[in-house]
């Protein structure tokens, strides 16, 4: 199997299985929530008043519209203008998520999905740091109301304001029509990202009425949300509205080029049996039919790998995500360089140590747990060909006590999320401007992959509930397990991130100082119950992948 195709399949799994991440996990956390509403609270926005609810000392507003219609005549266009309202708007329930399979305990998905949620300690005019979170789910699923990313504990325990948006996803948010539909549809391949920019604009205009500082905004996100954050970091339209960023287990180094996006568009019209000359007929296709069509195509988070023969970036058509259109997104976020427009904005970037166990769990892959080293070679040979022996030998030397299954997880995890994170850190350092901080999340869950005795470790998506400070010492966690010390790791993670949001520097009162990444020491923070600065972690492994052109 070609390496590019393998990675495409892996990232197809990322997008597809994150559906369970953002529904199964959400359901778990909602079942375990016991807070009781205390009173209603009213806040002003530029367009009218909204009514939220105060729960355990946090004011929560959900389902606030931040832009207008995206259905009907506005399908595949920028939203219609949002009209002011006279009555107090009920903002006690989440707004509709973008078109996708139904989400439990949320409204039915809708084309009109531009709503946001706010968690604040008080609507008191205080200038708190604002943490603007981009939900995961690739670019095809998810919402700002998923349970594990509930922002109440961050607001309550660390005195910050948390904001999360719903925005267009998949075909509805990223169908590239620029080459066939004319100037009205310019930027259509980035509508989902431009929706998020509209959310940032809303924050700039309104957040002071929610106790937040419009001049101290951090954008952050995990998985697909990390890739969205990577794009925002490179988008001129977003630049005035945030001051720092964090990219977590979703390094968006490269996005779709126009040619690939156009090929996908042609596939869509072919499947719909609509001639390009009659492209407007897609405006009348029911959203449910478009979703069904979307599910036939690869739901791949944008990923491009160097084609050694062509010396350029390439990937197969299919899938939906941001497009380097030269307008909304001028260039790949971190290729060949970090974006100059954000060079003065501090950045956090990193990944979880055992990312791939999540995907093994979701795909019910238990065979890897039985591998010996001969089986490991056979399994990797399809992907890495003549480089396989070199890869295995390097890992066995660097991790002498690791079993064959552990090496398989280590290889799969770092190639999915780690190498892109390191690339981003290095590109930032090369700018010699704002600091970048590299991390690994390493708290080990005792939970086992079902049907095996193999522990989950630190899987993809486990960091969500930890960094939102939603892990409790006396309550079970979906991934985090039952050990009470998980609450310590969660507090550490949340304290680092909230202090970064406030000051541009991640720190805790009791942990070690976290130096900015540099190309000499290559310091990395390992986040766990005990935090540790590791100098030049995995040097042989990193140089291996660099020699193979992966960094």
PDB file of N, CA and C in Angstrom, residues 177-246:
ATOM      1  N   UNK A 177     -16.606  25.915  -4.825  1.00  0.00           N
ATOM      2  CA  UNK A 177     -17.358  26.288  -6.024  1.00  0.00           C
ATOM      3  C   UNK A 177     -16.723  27.444  -6.784  1.00  0.00           C
ATOM      4  N   UNK A 178     -15.591  27.922  -6.342  1.00  0.00           N
ATOM      5  CA  UNK A 178     -15.012  29.140  -6.914  1.00  0.00           C
ATOM      6  C   UNK A 178     -14.791  29.050  -8.422  1.00  0.00           C
ATOM      7  N   UNK A 179     -14.447  27.873  -8.918  1.00  0.00           N
ATOM      8  CA  UNK A 179     -14.105  27.738 -10.337  1.00  0.00           C
ATOM      9  C   UNK A 179     -15.314  27.517 -11.235  1.00  0.00           C
ATOM     10  N   UNK A 180     -16.509  27.346 -10.627  1.00  0.00           N
ATOM     11  CA  UNK A 180     -17.680  27.103 -11.475  1.00  0.00           C
ATOM     12  C   UNK A 180     -18.857  28.028 -11.191  1.00  0.00           C
ATOM     13  N   UNK A 181     -18.864  28.717 -10.044  1.00  0.00           N
ATOM     14  CA  UNK A 181     -20.085  29.408  -9.629  1.00  0.00           C
ATOM     15  C   UNK A 181     -19.987  30.922  -9.639  1.00  0.00           C
ATOM     16  N   UNK A 182     -18.841  31.492  -9.896  1.00  0.00           N
ATOM     17  CA  UNK A 182     -18.766  32.935  -9.990  1.00  0.00           C
ATOM     18  C   UNK A 182     -18.488  33.633  -8.671  1.00  0.00           C
ATOM     19  N   UNK A 183     -18.382  34.974  -8.717  1.00  0.00           N
ATOM     20  CA  UNK A 183     -17.922  35.757  -7.562  1.00  0.00           C
ATOM     21  C   UNK A 183     -18.818  35.676  -6.339  1.00  0.00           C
ATOM     22  N   UNK A 184     -20.119  35.411  -6.527  1.00  0.00           N
ATOM     23  CA  UNK A 184     -21.001  35.301  -5.361  1.00  0.00           C
ATOM     24  C   UNK A 184     -20.576  34.177  -4.421  1.00  0.00           C
ATOM     25  N   UNK A 185     -19.907  33.176  -4.967  1.00  0.00           N
ATOM     26  CA  UNK A 185     -19.537  31.995  -4.192  1.00  0.00           C
ATOM     27  C   UNK A 185     -18.036  31.934  -3.926  1.00  0.00           C
ATOM     28  N   UNK A 186     -17.370  33.063  -4.108  1.00  0.00           N
ATOM     29  CA  UNK A 186     -15.942  33.116  -3.831  1.00  0.00           C
ATOM     30  C   UNK A 186     -15.696  32.829  -2.343  1.00  0.00           C
ATOM     31  N   UNK A 187     -14.760  31.960  -2.081  1.00  0.00           N
ATOM     32  CA  UNK A 187     -14.467  31.577  -0.701  1.00  0.00           C
ATOM     33  C   UNK A 187     -15.298  30.420  -0.193  1.00  0.00           C
ATOM     34  N   UNK A 188     -16.131  29.827  -1.066  1.00  0.00           N
ATOM     35  CA  UNK A 188     -17.029  28.751  -0.616  1.00  0.00           C
ATOM     36  C   UNK A 188     -16.270  27.565  -0.043  1.00  0.00           C
ATOM     37  N   UNK A 189     -15.054  27.326  -0.516  1.00  0.00           N
ATOM     38  CA  UNK A 189     -14.275  26.213   0.008  1.00  0.00           C
ATOM     39  C   UNK A 189     -13.780  26.411   1.417  1.00  0.00           C
ATOM     40  N   UNK A 190     -14.013  27.597   1.973  1.00  0.00           N
ATOM     41  CA  UNK A 190     -13.605  27.896   3.351  1.00  0.00           C
ATOM     42  C   UNK A 190     -14.739  28.472   4.184  1.00  0.00           C
ATOM     43  N   UNK A 191     -15.990  28.232   3.764  1.00  0.00           N
ATOM     44  CA  UNK A 191     -17.110  28.801   4.509  1.00  0.00           C
ATOM     45  C   UNK A 191     -17.110  28.379   5.973  1.00  0.00           C
ATOM     46  N   UNK A 192     -16.778  27.104   6.238  1.00  0.00           N
ATOM     47  CA  UNK A 192     -16.759  26.646   7.624  1.00  0.00           C
ATOM     48  C   UNK A 192     -15.753  27.411   8.464  1.00  0.00           C
ATOM     49  N   UNK A 193     -14.597  27.709   7.894  1.00  0.00           N
ATOM     50  CA  UNK A 193     -13.588  28.492   8.605  1.00  0.00           C
ATOM     51  C   UNK A 193     -14.018  29.951   8.744  1.00  0.00           C
ATOM     52  N   UNK A 194     -14.598  30.507   7.697  1.00  0.00           N
ATOM     53  CA  UNK A 194     -15.046  31.894   7.758  1.00  0.00           C
ATOM     54  C   UNK A 194     -16.190  32.062   8.750  1.00  0.00           C
ATOM     55  N   UNK A 195     -16.987  31.003   8.945  1.00  0.00           N
ATOM     56  CA  UNK A 195     -17.996  31.039  10.013  1.00  0.00           C
ATOM     57  C   UNK A 195     -17.324  31.223  11.367  1.00  0.00           C
ATOM     58  N   UNK A 196     -16.243  30.477  11.598  1.00  0.00           N
ATOM     59  CA  UNK A 196     -15.525  30.607  12.871  1.00  0.00           C
ATOM     60  C   UNK A 196     -14.985  32.020  13.026  1.00  0.00           C
ATOM     61  N   UNK A 197     -14.505  32.606  11.940  1.00  0.00           N
ATOM     62  CA  UNK A 197     -14.049  34.001  11.992  1.00  0.00           C
ATOM     63  C   UNK A 197     -15.200  34.915  12.401  1.00  0.00           C
ATOM     64  N   UNK A 198     -16.404  34.653  11.896  1.00  0.00           N
ATOM     65  CA  UNK A 198     -17.561  35.441  12.321  1.00  0.00           C
ATOM     66  C   UNK A 198     -17.804  35.281  13.823  1.00  0.00           C
ATOM     67  N   UNK A 199     -17.577  34.079  14.337  1.00  0.00           N
ATOM     68  CA  UNK A 199     -17.682  33.875  15.779  1.00  0.00           C
ATOM     69  C   UNK A 199     -16.658  34.704  16.542  1.00  0.00           C
ATOM     70  N   UNK A 200     -15.444  34.780  16.024  1.00  0.00           N
ATOM     71  CA  UNK A 200     -14.414  35.616  16.649  1.00  0.00           C
ATOM     72  C   UNK A 200     -14.803  37.097  16.599  1.00  0.00           C
ATOM     73  N   UNK A 201     -15.404  37.512  15.502  1.00  0.00           N
ATOM     74  CA  UNK A 201     -15.865  38.893  15.399  1.00  0.00           C
ATOM     75  C   UNK A 201     -16.947  39.177  16.439  1.00  0.00           C
ATOM     76  N   UNK A 202     -17.831  38.182  16.647  1.00  0.00           N
ATOM     77  CA  UNK A 202     -18.864  38.356  17.676  1.00  0.00           C
ATOM     78  C   UNK A 202     -18.211  38.537  19.042  1.00  0.00           C
ATOM     79  N   UNK A 203     -17.206  37.738  19.328  1.00  0.00           N
ATOM     80  CA  UNK A 203     -16.492  37.863  20.599  1.00  0.00           C
ATOM     81  C   UNK A 203     -15.904  39.258  20.736  1.00  0.00           C
ATOM     82  N   UNK A 204     -15.269  39.737  19.689  1.00  0.00           N
ATOM     83  CA  UNK A 204     -14.662  41.060  19.738  1.00  0.00           C
ATOM     84  C   UNK A 204     -15.684  42.138  20.054  1.00  0.00           C
ATOM     85  N   UNK A 205     -16.879  41.995  19.511  1.00  0.00           N
ATOM     86  CA  UNK A 205     -17.909  43.024  19.678  1.00  0.00           C
ATOM     87  C   UNK A 205     -18.689  42.896  20.978  1.00  0.00           C
ATOM     88  N   UNK A 206     -18.774  41.682  21.543  1.00  0.00           N
ATOM     89  CA  UNK A 206     -19.732  41.446  22.620  1.00  0.00           C
ATOM     90  C   UNK A 206     -19.154  40.904  23.929  1.00  0.00           C
ATOM     91  N   UNK A 207     -17.953  40.355  23.914  1.00  0.00           N
ATOM     92  CA  UNK A 207     -17.514  39.568  25.061  1.00  0.00           C
ATOM     93  C   UNK A 207     -17.284  40.398  26.314  1.00  0.00           C
ATOM     94  N   UNK A 208     -17.073  41.691  26.160  1.00  0.00           N
ATOM     95  CA  UNK A 208     -16.896  42.511  27.368  1.00  0.00           C
ATOM     96  C   UNK A 208     -18.159  42.506  28.223  1.00  0.00           C
ATOM     97  N   UNK A 209     -19.317  42.298  27.604  1.00  0.00           N
ATOM     98  CA  UNK A 209     -20.560  42.207  28.372  1.00  0.00           C
ATOM     99  C   UNK A 209     -20.700  40.863  29.081  1.00  0.00           C
ATOM    100  N   UNK A 210     -19.778  39.953  28.809  1.00  0.00           N
ATOM    101  CA  UNK A 210     -19.782  38.640  29.448  1.00  0.00           C
ATOM    102  C   UNK A 210     -18.554  38.464  30.345  1.00  0.00           C
ATOM    103  N   UNK A 211     -17.957  39.578  30.733  1.00  0.00           N
ATOM    104  CA  UNK A 211     -16.819  39.521  31.637  1.00  0.00           C
ATOM    105  C   UNK A 211     -15.517  39.139  30.974  1.00  0.00           C
ATOM    106  N   UNK A 212     -15.433  39.266  29.644  1.00  0.00           N
ATOM    107  CA  UNK A 212     -14.224  38.890  28.926  1.00  0.00           C
ATOM    108  C   UNK A 212     -13.520  40.078  28.304  1.00  0.00           C
ATOM    109  N   UNK A 213     -12.250  39.893  27.986  1.00  0.00           N
ATOM    110  CA  UNK A 213     -11.427  40.929  27.381  1.00  0.00           C
ATOM    111  C   UNK A 213     -11.299  40.663  25.887  1.00  0.00           C
ATOM    112  N   UNK A 214     -11.874  41.492  25.035  1.00  0.00           N
ATOM    113  CA  UNK A 214     -11.785  41.258  23.589  1.00  0.00           C
ATOM    114  C   UNK A 214     -10.364  41.391  23.047  1.00  0.00           C
ATOM    115  N   UNK A 215      -9.468  41.943  23.849  1.00  0.00           N
ATOM    116  CA  UNK A 215      -8.079  42.105  23.434  1.00  0.00           C
ATOM    117  C   UNK A 215      -7.155  41.040  24.021  1.00  0.00           C
ATOM    118  N   UNK A 216      -7.746  40.004  24.599  1.00  0.00           N
ATOM    119  CA  UNK A 216      -6.943  38.887  25.121  1.00  0.00           C
ATOM    120  C   UNK A 216      -7.689  37.588  24.835  1.00  0.00           C
ATOM    121  N   UNK A 217      -7.597  37.138  23.589  1.00  0.00           N
ATOM    122  CA  UNK A 217      -8.352  35.972  23.127  1.00  0.00           C
ATOM    123  C   UNK A 217      -7.375  34.889  22.671  1.00  0.00           C
ATOM    124  N   UNK A 218      -7.572  33.689  23.193  1.00  0.00           N
ATOM    125  CA  UNK A 218      -6.797  32.519  22.781  1.00  0.00           C
ATOM    126  C   UNK A 218      -7.701  31.621  21.945  1.00  0.00           C
ATOM    127  N   UNK A 219      -7.224  31.198  20.777  1.00  0.00           N
ATOM    128  CA  UNK A 219      -7.928  30.185  20.003  1.00  0.00           C
ATOM    129  C   UNK A 219      -7.251  28.842  20.254  1.00  0.00           C
ATOM    130  N   UNK A 220      -8.045  27.778  20.360  1.00  0.00           N
ATOM    131  CA  UNK A 220      -7.474  26.467  20.658  1.00  0.00           C
ATOM    132  C   UNK A 220      -8.424  25.392  20.171  1.00  0.00           C
ATOM    133  N   UNK A 221      -7.908  24.167  20.029  1.00  0.00           N
ATOM    134  CA  UNK A 221      -8.751  23.084  19.571  1.00  0.00           C
ATOM    135  C   UNK A 221      -7.980  21.785  19.481  1.00  0.00           C
ATOM    136  N   UNK A 222      -8.726  20.691  19.543  1.00  0.00           N
ATOM    137  CA  UNK A 222      -8.161  19.333  19.535  1.00  0.00           C
ATOM    138  C   UNK A 222      -8.604  18.594  18.282  1.00  0.00           C
ATOM    139  N   UNK A 223      -7.728  17.761  17.716  1.00  0.00           N
ATOM    140  CA  UNK A 223      -8.019  16.947  16.549  1.00  0.00           C
ATOM    141  C   UNK A 223      -8.400  17.859  15.384  1.00  0.00           C
ATOM    142  N   UNK A 224      -9.602  17.692  14.811  1.00  0.00           N
ATOM    143  CA  UNK A 224     -10.025  18.605  13.761  1.00  0.00           C
ATOM    144  C   UNK A 224     -10.032  20.044  14.226  1.00  0.00           C
ATOM    145  N   UNK A 225     -10.290  20.252  15.522  1.00  0.00           N
ATOM    146  CA  UNK A 225     -10.235  21.605  16.077  1.00  0.00           C
ATOM    147  C   UNK A 225      -8.829  22.164  16.094  1.00  0.00           C
ATOM    148  N   UNK A 226      -7.825  21.280  16.226  1.00  0.00           N
ATOM    149  CA  UNK A 226      -6.449  21.729  16.112  1.00  0.00           C
ATOM    150  C   UNK A 226      -6.127  22.171  14.702  1.00  0.00           C
ATOM    151  N   UNK A 227      -6.628  21.417  13.716  1.00  0.00           N
ATOM    152  CA  UNK A 227      -6.419  21.801  12.322  1.00  0.00           C
ATOM    153  C   UNK A 227      -7.135  23.111  12.003  1.00  0.00           C
ATOM    154  N   UNK A 228      -8.339  23.302  12.572  1.00  0.00           N
ATOM    155  CA  UNK A 228      -9.046  24.571  12.375  1.00  0.00           C
ATOM    156  C   UNK A 228      -8.235  25.718  12.970  1.00  0.00           C
ATOM    157  N   UNK A 229      -7.670  25.478  14.150  1.00  0.00           N
ATOM    158  CA  UNK A 229      -6.852  26.508  14.785  1.00  0.00           C
ATOM    159  C   UNK A 229      -5.626  26.821  13.944  1.00  0.00           C
ATOM    160  N   UNK A 230      -5.023  25.787  13.348  1.00  0.00           N
ATOM    161  CA  UNK A 230      -3.880  26.005  12.448  1.00  0.00           C
ATOM    162  C   UNK A 230      -4.274  26.942  11.310  1.00  0.00           C
ATOM    163  N   UNK A 231      -5.451  26.714  10.749  1.00  0.00           N
ATOM    164  CA  UNK A 231      -5.908  27.570   9.640  1.00  0.00           C
ATOM    165  C   UNK A 231      -6.168  28.995  10.106  1.00  0.00           C
ATOM    166  N   UNK A 232      -6.856  29.149  11.226  1.00  0.00           N
ATOM    167  CA  UNK A 232      -7.124  30.492  11.740  1.00  0.00           C
ATOM    168  C   UNK A 232      -5.831  31.257  11.970  1.00  0.00           C
ATOM    169  N   UNK A 233      -4.816  30.559  12.414  1.00  0.00           N
ATOM    170  CA  UNK A 233      -3.512  31.165  12.672  1.00  0.00           C
ATOM    171  C   UNK A 233      -2.916  31.768  11.399  1.00  0.00           C
ATOM    172  N   UNK A 234      -3.379  31.248  10.241  1.00  0.00           N
ATOM    173  CA  UNK A 234      -2.838  31.691   8.953  1.00  0.00           C
ATOM    174  C   UNK A 234      -3.813  32.540   8.149  1.00  0.00           C
ATOM    175  N   UNK A 235      -4.997  32.840   8.679  1.00  0.00           N
ATOM    176  CA  UNK A 235      -6.021  33.545   7.908  1.00  0.00           C
ATOM    177  C   UNK A 235      -6.021  35.037   8.210  1.00  0.00           C
ATOM    178  N   UNK A 236      -5.833  35.874   7.208  1.00  0.00           N
ATOM    179  CA  UNK A 236      -5.838  37.327   7.439  1.00  0.00           C
ATOM    180  C   UNK A 236      -7.126  37.827   8.092  1.00  0.00           C
ATOM    181  N   UNK A 237      -8.270  37.244   7.733  1.00  0.00           N
ATOM    182  CA  UNK A 237      -9.538  37.729   8.295  1.00  0.00           C
ATOM    183  C   UNK A 237      -9.653  37.436   9.780  1.00  0.00           C
ATOM    184  N   UNK A 238      -8.938  36.415  10.271  1.00  0.00           N
ATOM    185  CA  UNK A 238      -8.992  36.072  11.697  1.00  0.00           C
ATOM    186  C   UNK A 238      -7.976  36.842  12.516  1.00  0.00           C
ATOM    187  N   UNK A 239      -6.917  37.300  11.870  1.00  0.00           N
ATOM    188  CA  UNK A 239      -5.762  37.857  12.576  1.00  0.00           C
ATOM    189  C   UNK A 239      -6.083  38.952  13.594  1.00  0.00           C
ATOM    190  N   UNK A 240      -7.009  39.869  13.329  1.00  0.00           N
ATOM    191  CA  UNK A 240      -7.244  40.936  14.311  1.00  0.00           C
ATOM    192  C   UNK A 240      -7.945  40.483  15.588  1.00  0.00           C
ATOM    193  N   UNK A 241      -8.424  39.256  15.634  1.00  0.00           N
ATOM    194  CA  UNK A 241      -9.363  38.883  16.681  1.00  0.00           C
ATOM    195  C   UNK A 241      -8.840  37.852  17.687  1.00  0.00           C
ATOM    196  N   UNK A 242      -7.545  37.505  17.627  1.00  0.00           N
ATOM    197  CA  UNK A 242      -6.986  36.618  18.648  1.00  0.00           C
ATOM    198  C   UNK A 242      -5.532  36.971  18.882  1.00  0.00           C
ATOM    199  N   UNK A 243      -5.012  36.528  20.029  1.00  0.00           N
ATOM    200  CA  UNK A 243      -3.686  36.932  20.480  1.00  0.00           C
ATOM    201  C   UNK A 243      -2.716  35.781  20.702  1.00  0.00           C
ATOM    202  N   UNK A 244      -3.244  34.550  20.788  1.00  0.00           N
ATOM    203  CA  UNK A 244      -2.408  33.376  21.026  1.00  0.00           C
ATOM    204  C   UNK A 244      -3.200  32.148  20.623  1.00  0.00           C
ATOM    205  N   UNK A 245      -2.535  30.981  20.541  1.00  0.00           N
ATOM    206  CA  UNK A 245      -3.221  29.803  20.012  1.00  0.00           C
ATOM    207  C   UNK A 245      -2.629  28.532  20.585  1.00  0.00           C
ATOM    208  N   UNK A 246      -3.428  27.460  20.522  1.00  0.00           N
ATOM    209  CA  UNK A 246      -2.984  26.128  20.930  1.00  0.00           C
ATOM    210  C   UNK A 246      -3.532  25.097  19.953  1.00  0.00           C
TER     211      UNK A 246
END
